GROMACS .gro file of C-alpha atoms in nm:
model
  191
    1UNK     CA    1  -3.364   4.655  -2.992
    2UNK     CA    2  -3.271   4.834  -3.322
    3UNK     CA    3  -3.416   5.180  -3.101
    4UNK     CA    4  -3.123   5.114  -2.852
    5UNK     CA    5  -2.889   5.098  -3.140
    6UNK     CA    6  -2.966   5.418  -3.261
    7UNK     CA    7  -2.931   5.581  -2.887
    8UNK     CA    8  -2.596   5.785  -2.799
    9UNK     CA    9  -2.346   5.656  -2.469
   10UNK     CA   10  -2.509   5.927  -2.315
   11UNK     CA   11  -2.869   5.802  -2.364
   12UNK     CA   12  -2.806   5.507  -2.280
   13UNK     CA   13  -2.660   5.573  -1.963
   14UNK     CA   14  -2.932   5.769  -1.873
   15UNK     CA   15  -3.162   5.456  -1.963
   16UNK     CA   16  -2.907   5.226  -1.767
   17UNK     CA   17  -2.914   5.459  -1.443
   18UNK     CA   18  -3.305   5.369  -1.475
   19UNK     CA   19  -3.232   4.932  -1.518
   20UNK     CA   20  -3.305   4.946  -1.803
   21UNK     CA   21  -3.178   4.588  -1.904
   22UNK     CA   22  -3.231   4.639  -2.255
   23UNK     CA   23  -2.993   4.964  -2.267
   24UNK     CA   24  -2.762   4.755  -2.029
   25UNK     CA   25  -2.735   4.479  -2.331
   26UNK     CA   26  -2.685   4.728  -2.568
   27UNK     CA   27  -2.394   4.873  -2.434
   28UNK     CA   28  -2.307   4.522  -2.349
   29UNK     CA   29  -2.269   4.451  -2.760
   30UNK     CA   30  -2.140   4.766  -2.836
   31UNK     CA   31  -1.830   4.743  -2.621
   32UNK     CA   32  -1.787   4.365  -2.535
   33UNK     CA   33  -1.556   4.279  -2.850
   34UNK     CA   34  -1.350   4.643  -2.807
   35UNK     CA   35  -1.295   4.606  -2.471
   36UNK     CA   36  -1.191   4.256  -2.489
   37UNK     CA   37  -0.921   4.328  -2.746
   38UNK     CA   38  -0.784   4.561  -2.523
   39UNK     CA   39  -0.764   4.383  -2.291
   40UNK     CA   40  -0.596   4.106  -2.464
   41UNK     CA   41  -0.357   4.341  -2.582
   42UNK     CA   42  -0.264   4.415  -2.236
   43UNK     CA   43  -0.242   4.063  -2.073
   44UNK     CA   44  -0.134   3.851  -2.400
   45UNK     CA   45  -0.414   3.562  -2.209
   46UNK     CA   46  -0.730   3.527  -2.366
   47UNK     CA   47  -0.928   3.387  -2.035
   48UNK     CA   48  -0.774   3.666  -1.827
   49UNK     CA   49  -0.910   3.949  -2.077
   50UNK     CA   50  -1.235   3.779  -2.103
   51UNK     CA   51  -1.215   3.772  -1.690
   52UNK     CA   52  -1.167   4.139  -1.715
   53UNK     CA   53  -1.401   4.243  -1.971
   54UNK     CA   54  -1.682   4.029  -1.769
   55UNK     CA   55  -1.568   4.190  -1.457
   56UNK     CA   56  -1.599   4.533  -1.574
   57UNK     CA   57  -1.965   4.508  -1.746
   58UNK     CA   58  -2.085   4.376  -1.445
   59UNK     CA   59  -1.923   4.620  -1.207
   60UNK     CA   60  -2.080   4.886  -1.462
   61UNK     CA   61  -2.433   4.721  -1.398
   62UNK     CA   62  -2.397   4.692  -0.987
   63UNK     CA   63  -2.255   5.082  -0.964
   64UNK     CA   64  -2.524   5.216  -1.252
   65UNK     CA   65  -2.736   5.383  -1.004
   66UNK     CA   66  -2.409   5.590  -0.927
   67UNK     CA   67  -2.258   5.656  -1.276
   68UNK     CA   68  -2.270   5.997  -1.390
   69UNK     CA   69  -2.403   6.078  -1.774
   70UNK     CA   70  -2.125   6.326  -1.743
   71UNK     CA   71  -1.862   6.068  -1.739
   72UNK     CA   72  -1.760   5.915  -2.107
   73UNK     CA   73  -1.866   5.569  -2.102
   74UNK     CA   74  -1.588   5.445  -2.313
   75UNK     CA   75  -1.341   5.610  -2.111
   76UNK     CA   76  -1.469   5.515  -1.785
   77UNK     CA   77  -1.509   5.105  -1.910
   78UNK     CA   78  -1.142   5.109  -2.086
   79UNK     CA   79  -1.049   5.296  -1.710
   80UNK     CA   80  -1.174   5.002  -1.585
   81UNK     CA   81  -1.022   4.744  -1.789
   82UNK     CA   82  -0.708   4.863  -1.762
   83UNK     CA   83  -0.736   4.938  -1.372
   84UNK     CA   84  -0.834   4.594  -1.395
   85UNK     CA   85  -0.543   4.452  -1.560
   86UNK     CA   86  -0.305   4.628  -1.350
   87UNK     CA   87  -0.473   4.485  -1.078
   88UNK     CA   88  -0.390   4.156  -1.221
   89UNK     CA   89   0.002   4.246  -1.326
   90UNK     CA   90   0.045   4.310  -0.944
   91UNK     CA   91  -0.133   3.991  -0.806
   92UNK     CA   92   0.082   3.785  -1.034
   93UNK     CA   93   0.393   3.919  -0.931
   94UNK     CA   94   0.316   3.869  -0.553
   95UNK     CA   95   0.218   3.511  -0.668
   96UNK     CA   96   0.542   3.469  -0.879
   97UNK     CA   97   0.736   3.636  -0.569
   98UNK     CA   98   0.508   3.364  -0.317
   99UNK     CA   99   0.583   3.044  -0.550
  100UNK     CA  100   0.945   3.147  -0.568
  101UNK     CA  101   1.000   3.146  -0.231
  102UNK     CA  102   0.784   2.860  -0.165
  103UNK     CA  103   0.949   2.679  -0.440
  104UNK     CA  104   1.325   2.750  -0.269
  105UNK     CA  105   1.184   2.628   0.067
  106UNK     CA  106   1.041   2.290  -0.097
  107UNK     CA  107   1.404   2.246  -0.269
  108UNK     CA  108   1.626   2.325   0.000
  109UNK     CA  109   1.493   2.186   0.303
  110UNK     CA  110   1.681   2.116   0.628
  111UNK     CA  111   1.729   1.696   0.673
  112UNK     CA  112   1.508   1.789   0.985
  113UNK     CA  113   1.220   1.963   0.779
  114UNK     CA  114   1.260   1.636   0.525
  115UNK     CA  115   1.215   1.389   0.845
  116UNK     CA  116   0.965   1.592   1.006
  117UNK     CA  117   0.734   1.669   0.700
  118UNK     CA  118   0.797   1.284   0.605
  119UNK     CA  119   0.677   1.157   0.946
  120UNK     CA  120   0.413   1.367   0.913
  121UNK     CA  121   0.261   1.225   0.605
  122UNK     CA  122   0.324   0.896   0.677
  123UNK     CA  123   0.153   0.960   0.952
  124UNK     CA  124  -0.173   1.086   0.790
  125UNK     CA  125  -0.137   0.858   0.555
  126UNK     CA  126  -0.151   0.562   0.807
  127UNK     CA  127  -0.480   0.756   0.950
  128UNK     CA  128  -0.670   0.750   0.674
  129UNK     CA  129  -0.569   0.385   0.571
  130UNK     CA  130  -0.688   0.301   0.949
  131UNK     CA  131  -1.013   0.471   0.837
  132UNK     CA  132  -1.096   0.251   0.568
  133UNK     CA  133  -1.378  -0.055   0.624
  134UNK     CA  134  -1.203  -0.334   0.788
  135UNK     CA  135  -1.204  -0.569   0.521
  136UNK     CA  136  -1.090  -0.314   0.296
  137UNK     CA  137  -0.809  -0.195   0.499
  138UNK     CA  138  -0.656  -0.640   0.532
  139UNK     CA  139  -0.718  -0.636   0.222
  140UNK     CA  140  -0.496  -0.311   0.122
  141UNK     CA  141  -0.238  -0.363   0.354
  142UNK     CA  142  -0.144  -0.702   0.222
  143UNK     CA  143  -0.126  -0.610  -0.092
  144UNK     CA  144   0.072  -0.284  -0.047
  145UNK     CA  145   0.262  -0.334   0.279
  146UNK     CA  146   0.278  -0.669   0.316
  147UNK     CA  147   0.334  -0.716  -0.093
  148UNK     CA  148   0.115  -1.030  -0.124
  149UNK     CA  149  -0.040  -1.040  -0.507
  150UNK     CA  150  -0.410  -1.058  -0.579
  151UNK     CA  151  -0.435  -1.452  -0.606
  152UNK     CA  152  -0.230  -1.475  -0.262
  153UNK     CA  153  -0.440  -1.266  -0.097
  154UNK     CA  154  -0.786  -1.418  -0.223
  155UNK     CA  155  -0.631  -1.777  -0.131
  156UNK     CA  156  -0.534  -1.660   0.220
  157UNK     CA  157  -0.869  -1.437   0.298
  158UNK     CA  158  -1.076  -1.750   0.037
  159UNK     CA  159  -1.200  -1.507  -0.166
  160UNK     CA  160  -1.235  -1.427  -0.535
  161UNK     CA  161  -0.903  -1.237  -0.701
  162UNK     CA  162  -1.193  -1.015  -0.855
  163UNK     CA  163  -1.311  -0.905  -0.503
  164UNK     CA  164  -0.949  -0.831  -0.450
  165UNK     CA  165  -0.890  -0.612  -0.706
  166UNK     CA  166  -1.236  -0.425  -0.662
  167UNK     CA  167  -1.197  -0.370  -0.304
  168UNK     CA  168  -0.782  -0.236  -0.383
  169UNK     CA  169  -0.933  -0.069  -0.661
  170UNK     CA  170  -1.181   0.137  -0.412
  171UNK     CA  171  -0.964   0.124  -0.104
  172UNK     CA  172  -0.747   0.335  -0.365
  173UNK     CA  173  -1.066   0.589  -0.463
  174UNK     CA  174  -1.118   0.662  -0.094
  175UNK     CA  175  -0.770   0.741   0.012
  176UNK     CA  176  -0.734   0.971  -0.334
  177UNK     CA  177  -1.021   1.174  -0.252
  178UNK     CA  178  -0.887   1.209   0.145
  179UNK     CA  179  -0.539   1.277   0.058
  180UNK     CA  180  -0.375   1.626  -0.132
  181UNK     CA  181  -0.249   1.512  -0.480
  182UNK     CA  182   0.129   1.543  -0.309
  183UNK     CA  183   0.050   1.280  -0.021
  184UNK     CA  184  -0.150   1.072  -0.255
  185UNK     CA  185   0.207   1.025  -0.454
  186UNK     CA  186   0.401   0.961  -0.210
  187UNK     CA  187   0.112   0.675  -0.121
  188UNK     CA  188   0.189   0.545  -0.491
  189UNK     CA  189   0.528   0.602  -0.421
  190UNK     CA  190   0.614   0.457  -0.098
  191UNK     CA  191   0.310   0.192  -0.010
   0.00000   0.00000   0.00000
């Protein structure tokens, strides 16, 4: 490795148009760190410039064939990085412009958008409870729509209050992993 370290950008571009991995990890440690701070410098988020730099080194690896030993290395990586960061200025602000409007239309809906997206969930909420094992769904339904406790419901079904809390307890699991986080609170909310 230390013969890598002695090598020039332009050698080793020449050795990287070739695969060679070993120039490819070389360049990798010479510009990893400097590229990195750039690009924190640019998007003030330390995941996002360590997104970038990753990006960019391996973009560099799948075009090497094409790169010309003309071209600066340096230049054309810190190109990239900051191509890349651009790239990521504009997404946000078509996701900030998105969640904005999104967010105005969750806040201010019509009473007939509130009923309607209310029936709705209800709805699949009442599918999915359906769904569940028999048992498991007389067992959830008295306790959450009917509002019979634990020892009510294991006197009425004569069962043990421990099967009723295991089988609430994984009627619960099910319908959390079938149901978005939002219907799964209003399930919480309003069973």
């Amino acid at each position: 490795m230390e013969f890598y370290r002695k090598l020039s950008d332009k050698d080793l571009v020449v050795l990287l148009r070739e695969s060679d991995k070993l120039a490819f990890t070389e360049i990798y440690e010479r510009y990893h760190t400097l590229l990195y701070i750039y690009a924190h410098k640019k998007l003030h988020n330390e995941l996002e410039a360590q997104d970038v730099v990753q990006d960019t080194l391996i973009t560099l690896w799948d075009r090497r064939k094409a790169f010309s030993p003309k071209v600066s290395l340096a230049a054309y990586l810190y190109a990239m990085v900051r191509n890349r960061a651009f790239d990521l200025f504009a997404r946000k602000k078509v996701e900030d412009k998105y969640l904005e409007s999104l967010q105005g239309f969750i806040t201010s809906p019509t009473p007939t958008d509130f009923l309607i997206r209310e029936r709705d969930i209800k709805a699949l909420i009442e599918k999915e409870i359906d769904a569940l094992p028999p048992r498991m769904r007389e067992i959830f339904i008295l306790s959450r729509k009917e509002r019979f406790t634990n020892k009510e419901i294991a006197k009425l079904l004569d069962i043990s209050t421990h099967t009723v809390d295991t089988q609430i307890k994984r009627a619960l699991k099910v319908l959390r992993l079938r149901l978005s986080f939002a219907t799964w609170l209003l399930l919480i909310l309003y069973y």
